[in-house]
Amino acid sequence: MSEPGEYPPDLDPLMREALGWVVRLRSGNVLKSDLEEAQRWRDQSLEHEQAFRQAIRLWRHLKETADAVTQQRAADVAKQNSWHPLHWSTTRRTVIGTGLAATAAAYMVYNPPMNAWPSYSELRADYRTGKGERREIDIADGVAVTLSTQTSIAKLSPERNDPRIELISGEAAIVADRPQDRPLIVQALSLRIIAAKATLNARCVDGMVFATCFEGTADVEASRHVAQLRGGQQVTFSETTGFGEPGRVDVEQAVAWQKGLLIVRDQTLADVVQEVNRYRAGRIIVANPVLGQRLVTGTFHLDHLDNFPTQVQQLFRVGIHALPGGIVVLT
């Protein structure tokens, strides 16, 4: 059984149910019938009992992590108020050589589950955005790049006339207006997107790449598979499932994040929450697997996702349990 700090990013359905019971029993408003019902759930099998005990450790770990983050933020504020602000104009190599050791140590200590911190690979990025942040970057002549939330990009070439970048994780809108003999190359996992004159969107999240072409044409290749995308087409890729066939894409939905919107059409709540967690501070956990499969349709403003748990509560009449650090459990 996993020890605290080793839990996978995606909880299995039994673990989600167990976590829902733990949060319910820790709510401070527990009836005798709740205790009896919880015990019946635990008695169903050895797996149920093990999941319940693991959920208790996870709940404690989440709370301890949230408390630690809250205390660290308070300490950072106090430090900023007492110290003269420093102007960091050093190179990325210098930052790594001085401050990153302390930051990495903090990650090792707290190491919260469910992707609460950047991964090791993201730390090598030349450009990175935090939760809810959008940023335009200048990497080469004839290339305009807008980074979405929690996006990391590394430059594979220092030359401005050789625009090659790696999308480590996240999502980026890209406009390329390059000479045909010097196109833009975007690497995501082992997929390459090659375009001279095109409007693109590249997304790499949870081991899945979505390469979308809105205007112009773009070549995509991985291993020995090559395809060409035209306006309104998208291709998917992962290291496990391989290369998908180009297909039509919902352009309005694909570009919504650039307008500050999240457009959802008949998606499960579990999938919507996963996307909301990329933008919203803290973390939302759907502890009830049946609830997670409910379908959601709507348009949400990315700048107002703090209200998302309340909207879910009103829509599906579910319970909300708030923990420190912005963690919310839906049951």
CSV table of C-alpha atoms in Angstrom, one decimal:
chain,number,residue,atom,x,y,z
A,1,MET,CA,0.0,0.0,0.0
A,2,SER,CA,1.3,3.5,-0.9
A,3,GLU,CA,2.6,5.7,1.8
A,4,PRO,CA,1.7,9.4,2.0
A,5,GLY,CA,3.3,11.4,-0.8
A,6,GLU,CA,3.1,8.5,-3.3
A,7,TYR,CA,-0.5,8.7,-4.4
A,8,PRO,CA,-1.1,8.8,-8.1
A,9,PRO,CA,-2.6,12.0,-9.7
A,10,ASP,CA,-5.8,10.2,-10.6
A,11,LEU,CA,-7.7,8.4,-7.8
A,12,ASP,CA,-9.5,5.2,-8.7
A,13,PRO,CA,-13.3,5.0,-8.1
A,14,LEU,CA,-13.0,3.0,-4.9
A,15,MET,CA,-10.4,5.5,-3.5
A,16,ARG,CA,-12.7,8.4,-4.4
A,17,GLU,CA,-15.6,6.8,-2.5
A,18,ALA,CA,-13.4,6.2,0.5
A,19,LEU,CA,-12.2,9.8,0.5
A,20,GLY,CA,-15.8,10.9,0.3
A,21,TRP,CA,-16.6,8.9,3.4
A,22,VAL,CA,-13.6,10.3,5.3
A,23,VAL,CA,-14.5,13.9,4.4
A,24,ARG,CA,-18.1,13.3,5.4
A,25,LEU,CA,-17.1,11.8,8.7
A,26,ARG,CA,-14.6,14.6,9.4
A,27,SER,CA,-17.2,17.3,8.7
A,28,GLY,CA,-18.1,17.8,12.3
A,29,ASN,CA,-21.8,17.1,11.7
A,30,VAL,CA,-22.0,13.3,11.8
A,31,LEU,CA,-25.0,11.3,12.8
A,32,LYS,CA,-25.1,7.8,14.2
A,33,SER,CA,-26.6,6.6,10.9
A,34,ASP,CA,-23.6,8.1,9.0
A,35,LEU,CA,-21.2,6.1,11.2
A,36,GLU,CA,-23.3,2.9,10.6
A,37,GLU,CA,-23.5,3.4,6.9
A,38,ALA,CA,-19.8,4.1,6.7
A,39,GLN,CA,-19.0,0.9,8.6
A,40,ARG,CA,-21.2,-1.1,6.2
A,41,TRP,CA,-19.3,0.4,3.3
A,42,ARG,CA,-16.0,-0.6,4.9
A,43,ASP,CA,-17.2,-4.2,5.6
A,44,GLN,CA,-18.0,-4.9,2.0
A,45,SER,CA,-14.5,-6.3,1.3
A,46,LEU,CA,-10.9,-6.1,2.4
A,47,GLU,CA,-10.3,-3.7,-0.6
A,48,HIS,CA,-12.9,-1.3,0.8
A,49,GLU,CA,-11.3,-1.3,4.3
A,50,GLN,CA,-7.8,-0.8,2.8
A,51,ALA,CA,-9.1,2.1,0.6
A,52,PHE,CA,-10.7,3.7,3.7
A,53,ARG,CA,-7.5,3.5,5.7
A,54,GLN,CA,-5.5,4.9,2.8
A,55,ALA,CA,-8.1,7.7,2.4
A,56,ILE,CA,-7.5,8.7,6.0
A,57,ARG,CA,-3.8,9.0,5.4
A,58,LEU,CA,-4.4,11.0,2.2
A,59,TRP,CA,-6.9,13.3,3.9
A,60,ARG,CA,-4.3,14.0,6.7
A,61,HIS,CA,-1.6,14.5,4.1
A,62,LEU,CA,-3.7,16.9,2.1
A,63,LYS,CA,-4.5,18.9,5.2
A,64,GLU,CA,-0.9,19.0,6.4
A,65,THR,CA,0.2,20.1,2.9
A,66,ALA,CA,-2.4,22.8,2.7
A,67,ASP,CA,-1.5,24.0,6.2
A,68,ALA,CA,2.2,24.1,5.2
A,69,VAL,CA,1.5,26.0,2.0
A,70,THR,CA,-0.7,28.5,3.9
A,71,GLN,CA,2.1,29.0,6.5
A,72,GLN,CA,4.7,29.4,3.7
A,73,ARG,CA,2.6,32.0,1.9
A,74,ALA,CA,2.2,33.9,5.2
A,75,ALA,CA,6.0,33.7,5.7
A,76,ASP,CA,6.7,34.9,2.2
A,77,VAL,CA,4.4,37.9,2.7
A,78,ALA,CA,6.1,38.8,5.9
A,79,LYS,CA,9.5,38.5,4.3
A,80,GLN,CA,8.4,40.7,1.4
A,81,ASN,CA,7.2,43.3,3.9
A,82,SER,CA,10.5,43.3,5.9
A,83,TRP,CA,13.0,43.0,3.1
A,84,HIS,CA,13.8,45.3,0.2
A,85,PRO,CA,12.4,43.8,-3.0
A,86,LEU,CA,15.1,42.2,-5.0
A,87,HIS,CA,15.3,42.7,-8.8
A,88,TRP,CA,16.0,39.3,-10.3
A,89,SER,CA,17.7,40.0,-13.6
A,90,THR,CA,19.9,37.0,-13.6
A,91,THR,CA,20.0,34.1,-16.1
A,92,ARG,CA,18.0,30.9,-15.7
A,93,ARG,CA,21.3,29.0,-15.0
A,94,THR,CA,22.1,31.3,-12.1
A,95,VAL,CA,18.6,30.9,-10.7
A,96,ILE,CA,18.9,27.1,-10.9
A,97,GLY,CA,22.4,27.3,-9.3
A,98,THR,CA,21.2,29.4,-6.3
A,99,GLY,CA,17.5,29.3,-5.5
A,100,LEU,CA,16.3,26.2,-7.1
A,101,ALA,CA,17.9,23.9,-4.5
A,102,ALA,CA,15.7,25.4,-1.8
A,103,THR,CA,12.7,25.2,-3.9
A,104,ALA,CA,13.3,21.6,-4.9
A,105,ALA,CA,13.8,20.7,-1.3
A,106,ALA,CA,10.4,22.2,-0.5
A,107,TYR,CA,8.8,20.1,-3.2
A,108,MET,CA,10.4,17.0,-1.7
A,109,VAL,CA,9.1,17.8,1.7
A,110,TYR,CA,5.5,18.7,0.8
A,111,ASN,CA,5.1,16.8,-2.5
A,112,PRO,CA,1.3,17.0,-2.5
A,113,PRO,CA,-0.6,14.6,-4.8
A,114,MET,CA,-2.7,15.4,-7.8
A,115,ASN,CA,-0.2,17.6,-9.6
A,116,ALA,CA,-0.3,20.5,-7.1
A,117,TRP,CA,3.3,21.5,-8.0
A,118,PRO,CA,5.2,21.7,-11.3
A,119,SER,CA,6.9,18.5,-12.4
A,120,TYR,CA,10.7,18.1,-12.6
A,121,SER,CA,10.5,18.4,-16.4
A,122,GLU,CA,8.6,21.7,-16.1
A,123,LEU,CA,11.4,23.2,-14.1
A,124,ARG,CA,13.7,23.2,-17.1
A,125,ALA,CA,11.4,25.4,-19.1
A,126,ASP,CA,12.5,28.8,-20.5
A,127,TYR,CA,8.9,30.1,-20.2
A,128,ARG,CA,6.2,29.1,-17.8
A,129,THR,CA,2.8,30.3,-16.7
A,130,GLY,CA,1.1,29.7,-13.3
A,131,LYS,CA,-2.5,28.8,-12.7
A,132,GLY,CA,-4.9,31.2,-14.4
A,133,GLU,CA,-2.1,33.1,-16.1
A,134,ARG,CA,-1.8,33.9,-19.9
A,135,ARG,CA,1.4,35.2,-21.4
A,136,GLU,CA,2.6,36.2,-24.8
A,137,ILE,CA,6.3,35.4,-25.6
A,138,ASP,CA,8.7,36.4,-28.3
A,139,ILE,CA,10.8,33.5,-29.5
A,140,ALA,CA,11.5,34.3,-33.2
A,141,ASP,CA,10.7,36.6,-36.1
A,142,GLY,CA,7.4,35.6,-37.6
A,143,VAL,CA,6.3,33.6,-34.6
A,144,ALA,CA,3.7,34.7,-32.1
A,145,VAL,CA,3.0,32.5,-29.1
A,146,THR,CA,0.5,32.9,-26.3
A,147,LEU,CA,0.8,30.5,-23.4
A,148,SER,CA,-2.3,29.3,-21.5
A,149,THR,CA,-2.5,28.4,-17.8
A,150,GLN,CA,0.2,26.1,-16.4
A,151,THR,CA,2.1,25.9,-19.6
A,152,SER,CA,5.9,25.3,-19.9
A,153,ILE,CA,7.9,25.8,-23.1
A,154,ALA,CA,11.6,25.3,-23.7
A,155,LYS,CA,13.6,26.8,-26.6
A,156,LEU,CA,15.4,24.0,-28.5
A,157,SER,CA,17.5,26.6,-30.5
A,158,PRO,CA,18.9,29.9,-29.3
A,159,GLU,CA,18.9,31.3,-32.9
A,160,ARG,CA,15.9,33.5,-33.8
A,161,ASN,CA,16.1,32.3,-37.5
A,162,ASP,CA,15.7,28.7,-36.3
A,163,PRO,CA,12.5,28.7,-34.3
A,164,ARG,CA,12.3,25.3,-32.6
A,165,ILE,CA,10.5,24.9,-29.3
A,166,GLU,CA,9.3,22.1,-27.0
A,167,LEU,CA,5.9,22.2,-25.4
A,168,ILE,CA,6.7,20.4,-22.2
A,169,SER,CA,3.2,20.7,-20.8
A,170,GLY,CA,0.1,22.9,-21.1
A,171,GLU,CA,-1.4,24.7,-24.1
A,172,ALA,CA,-0.2,27.4,-26.5
A,173,ALA,CA,-1.8,29.3,-29.4
A,174,ILE,CA,0.7,29.9,-32.2
A,175,VAL,CA,0.8,32.0,-35.3
A,176,ALA,CA,3.6,31.3,-37.7
A,177,ASP,CA,4.5,33.5,-40.7
A,178,ARG,CA,7.9,32.1,-41.7
A,179,PRO,CA,9.8,31.3,-44.9
A,180,GLN,CA,9.0,27.9,-46.3
A,181,ASP,CA,12.6,26.8,-45.9
A,182,ARG,CA,12.8,27.9,-42.3
A,183,PRO,CA,9.5,26.8,-40.7
A,184,LEU,CA,8.5,26.7,-37.1
A,185,ILE,CA,8.9,23.3,-35.3
A,186,VAL,CA,7.0,22.5,-32.2
A,187,GLN,CA,8.0,19.4,-30.3
A,188,ALA,CA,5.4,17.8,-27.8
A,189,LEU,CA,6.4,14.4,-26.4
A,190,SER,CA,7.7,12.7,-29.6
A,191,LEU,CA,5.3,14.4,-31.9
A,192,ARG,CA,6.6,17.3,-34.1
A,193,ILE,CA,4.4,20.0,-35.6
A,194,ILE,CA,6.0,21.8,-38.6
A,195,ALA,CA,4.4,24.9,-40.1
A,196,ALA,CA,5.6,27.9,-42.1
A,197,LYS,CA,2.3,29.8,-42.4
A,198,ALA,CA,-0.4,28.7,-40.1
A,199,THR,CA,-2.5,29.5,-37.0
A,200,LEU,CA,-2.2,26.6,-34.5
A,201,ASN,CA,-3.1,25.4,-31.1
A,202,ALA,CA,-0.9,22.8,-29.3
A,203,ARG,CA,-1.9,21.1,-26.1
A,204,CYS,CA,0.1,18.6,-24.1
A,205,VAL,CA,-1.7,17.5,-20.9
A,206,ASP,CA,-1.6,14.2,-19.0
A,207,GLY,CA,0.4,12.4,-21.6
A,208,MET,CA,-1.9,13.4,-24.5
A,209,VAL,CA,-1.1,15.8,-27.3
A,210,PHE,CA,-3.7,17.7,-29.3
A,211,ALA,CA,-2.3,19.5,-32.4
A,212,THR,CA,-4.9,21.8,-34.1
A,213,CYS,CA,-4.7,23.8,-37.2
A,214,PHE,CA,-7.1,26.7,-37.6
A,215,GLU,CA,-5.7,28.4,-40.7
A,216,GLY,CA,-3.1,27.4,-43.3
A,217,THR,CA,-1.4,24.0,-43.2
A,218,ALA,CA,0.8,22.1,-40.8
A,219,ASP,CA,2.7,18.8,-41.0
A,220,VAL,CA,2.6,16.5,-38.0
A,221,GLU,CA,4.9,13.6,-37.6
A,222,ALA,CA,5.8,11.0,-35.0
A,223,SER,CA,8.1,8.0,-35.6
A,224,ARG,CA,7.3,7.0,-39.2
A,225,HIS,CA,3.8,8.4,-39.3
A,226,VAL,CA,3.3,11.7,-41.1
A,227,ALA,CA,0.1,13.6,-41.8
A,228,GLN,CA,-0.9,17.1,-42.9
A,229,LEU,CA,-3.5,19.3,-41.1
A,230,ARG,CA,-5.6,21.9,-42.8
A,231,GLY,CA,-7.8,24.6,-41.4
A,232,GLY,CA,-10.3,23.2,-38.9
A,233,GLN,CA,-8.5,19.9,-38.4
A,234,GLN,CA,-6.9,18.3,-35.3
A,235,VAL,CA,-4.8,15.2,-34.6
A,236,THR,CA,-4.2,13.5,-31.3
A,237,PHE,CA,-1.1,11.6,-30.1
A,238,SER,CA,0.2,9.8,-27.0
A,239,GLU,CA,3.2,7.5,-26.4
A,240,THR,CA,0.8,4.6,-25.6
A,241,THR,CA,-2.0,4.9,-28.1
A,242,GLY,CA,0.1,6.4,-30.9
A,243,PHE,CA,-1.0,8.7,-33.7
A,244,GLY,CA,-4.7,9.4,-34.4
A,245,GLU,CA,-6.2,10.2,-37.8
A,246,PRO,CA,-6.8,13.9,-38.5
A,247,GLY,CA,-10.4,15.0,-37.9
A,248,ARG,CA,-12.6,18.0,-37.7
A,249,VAL,CA,-12.5,20.1,-34.5
A,250,ASP,CA,-14.9,22.4,-32.7
A,251,VAL,CA,-13.1,25.7,-33.4
A,252,GLU,CA,-15.2,27.8,-31.0
A,253,GLN,CA,-14.4,25.4,-28.2
A,254,ALA,CA,-10.8,25.0,-29.1
A,255,VAL,CA,-10.1,28.8,-29.1
A,256,ALA,CA,-12.3,29.6,-26.1
A,257,TRP,CA,-9.4,29.8,-23.6
A,258,GLN,CA,-7.9,32.7,-25.6
A,259,LYS,CA,-11.1,34.6,-24.9
A,260,GLY,CA,-11.1,33.8,-21.2
A,261,LEU,CA,-13.8,31.1,-21.5
A,262,LEU,CA,-14.2,27.4,-20.9
A,263,ILE,CA,-16.8,26.0,-23.2
A,264,VAL,CA,-18.2,22.6,-22.1
A,265,ARG,CA,-20.5,20.4,-24.2
A,266,ASP,CA,-21.8,17.1,-22.8
A,267,GLN,CA,-18.6,16.3,-20.8
A,268,THR,CA,-18.5,14.4,-17.6
A,269,LEU,CA,-18.1,16.4,-14.4
A,270,ALA,CA,-14.9,14.5,-13.7
A,271,ASP,CA,-13.3,15.7,-17.0
A,272,VAL,CA,-14.6,19.2,-16.5
A,273,VAL,CA,-13.2,19.4,-13.0
A,274,GLN,CA,-9.8,18.2,-14.3
A,275,GLU,CA,-9.8,21.1,-16.7
A,276,VAL,CA,-11.0,23.6,-14.1
A,277,ASN,CA,-8.2,22.5,-11.7
A,278,ARG,CA,-5.7,23.7,-14.3
A,279,TYR,CA,-7.1,27.3,-13.9
A,280,ARG,CA,-8.5,27.5,-10.4
A,281,ALA,CA,-6.4,28.1,-7.3
A,282,GLY,CA,-6.4,25.1,-5.0
A,283,ARG,CA,-7.9,21.7,-6.0
A,284,ILE,CA,-11.4,20.3,-6.5
A,285,ILE,CA,-11.8,16.6,-5.9
A,286,VAL,CA,-14.9,14.6,-7.0
A,287,ALA,CA,-15.2,11.9,-4.3
A,288,ASN,CA,-18.4,10.4,-5.7
A,289,PRO,CA,-17.8,8.4,-8.9
A,290,VAL,CA,-21.4,8.5,-9.8
A,291,LEU,CA,-21.3,12.3,-9.6
A,292,GLY,CA,-18.2,12.3,-11.6
A,293,GLN,CA,-20.1,10.8,-14.6
A,294,ARG,CA,-22.8,13.4,-14.6
A,295,LEU,CA,-22.8,15.3,-17.9
A,296,VAL,CA,-22.1,19.1,-17.9
A,297,THR,CA,-22.9,21.7,-20.6
A,298,GLY,CA,-22.2,25.3,-20.2
A,299,THR,CA,-19.8,28.3,-20.6
A,300,PHE,CA,-17.6,29.3,-17.7
A,301,HIS,CA,-15.5,32.4,-17.3
A,302,LEU,CA,-11.9,31.4,-16.5
A,303,ASP,CA,-11.5,34.4,-14.2
A,304,HIS,CA,-14.5,33.4,-12.0
A,305,LEU,CA,-13.9,29.7,-11.4
A,306,ASP,CA,-13.8,30.2,-7.6
A,307,ASN,CA,-17.6,29.8,-7.9
A,308,PHE,CA,-17.4,26.6,-9.8
A,309,PRO,CA,-18.0,24.2,-6.7
A,310,THR,CA,-21.1,26.3,-5.8
A,311,GLN,CA,-22.4,26.0,-9.3
A,312,VAL,CA,-21.9,22.2,-9.2
A,313,GLN,CA,-23.7,22.1,-5.8
A,314,GLN,CA,-26.7,24.1,-7.2
A,315,LEU,CA,-26.8,22.0,-10.4
A,316,PHE,CA,-26.5,18.5,-8.9
A,317,ARG,CA,-27.5,19.1,-5.2
A,318,VAL,CA,-24.2,17.7,-3.9
A,319,GLY,CA,-22.2,18.2,-0.7
A,320,ILE,CA,-19.2,20.6,-0.6
A,321,HIS,CA,-16.5,20.2,2.0
A,322,ALA,CA,-13.7,22.8,2.1
A,323,LEU,CA,-10.2,22.1,3.4
A,324,PRO,CA,-7.4,24.6,3.9
A,325,GLY,CA,-5.4,25.7,0.9
A,326,GLY,CA,-8.4,26.0,-1.5
A,327,ILE,CA,-9.0,22.2,-1.6
A,328,VAL,CA,-12.7,21.4,-2.1
A,329,VAL,CA,-14.2,17.9,-2.0
A,330,LEU,CA,-17.5,17.3,-3.8
A,331,THR,CA,-19.5,14.3,-2.4
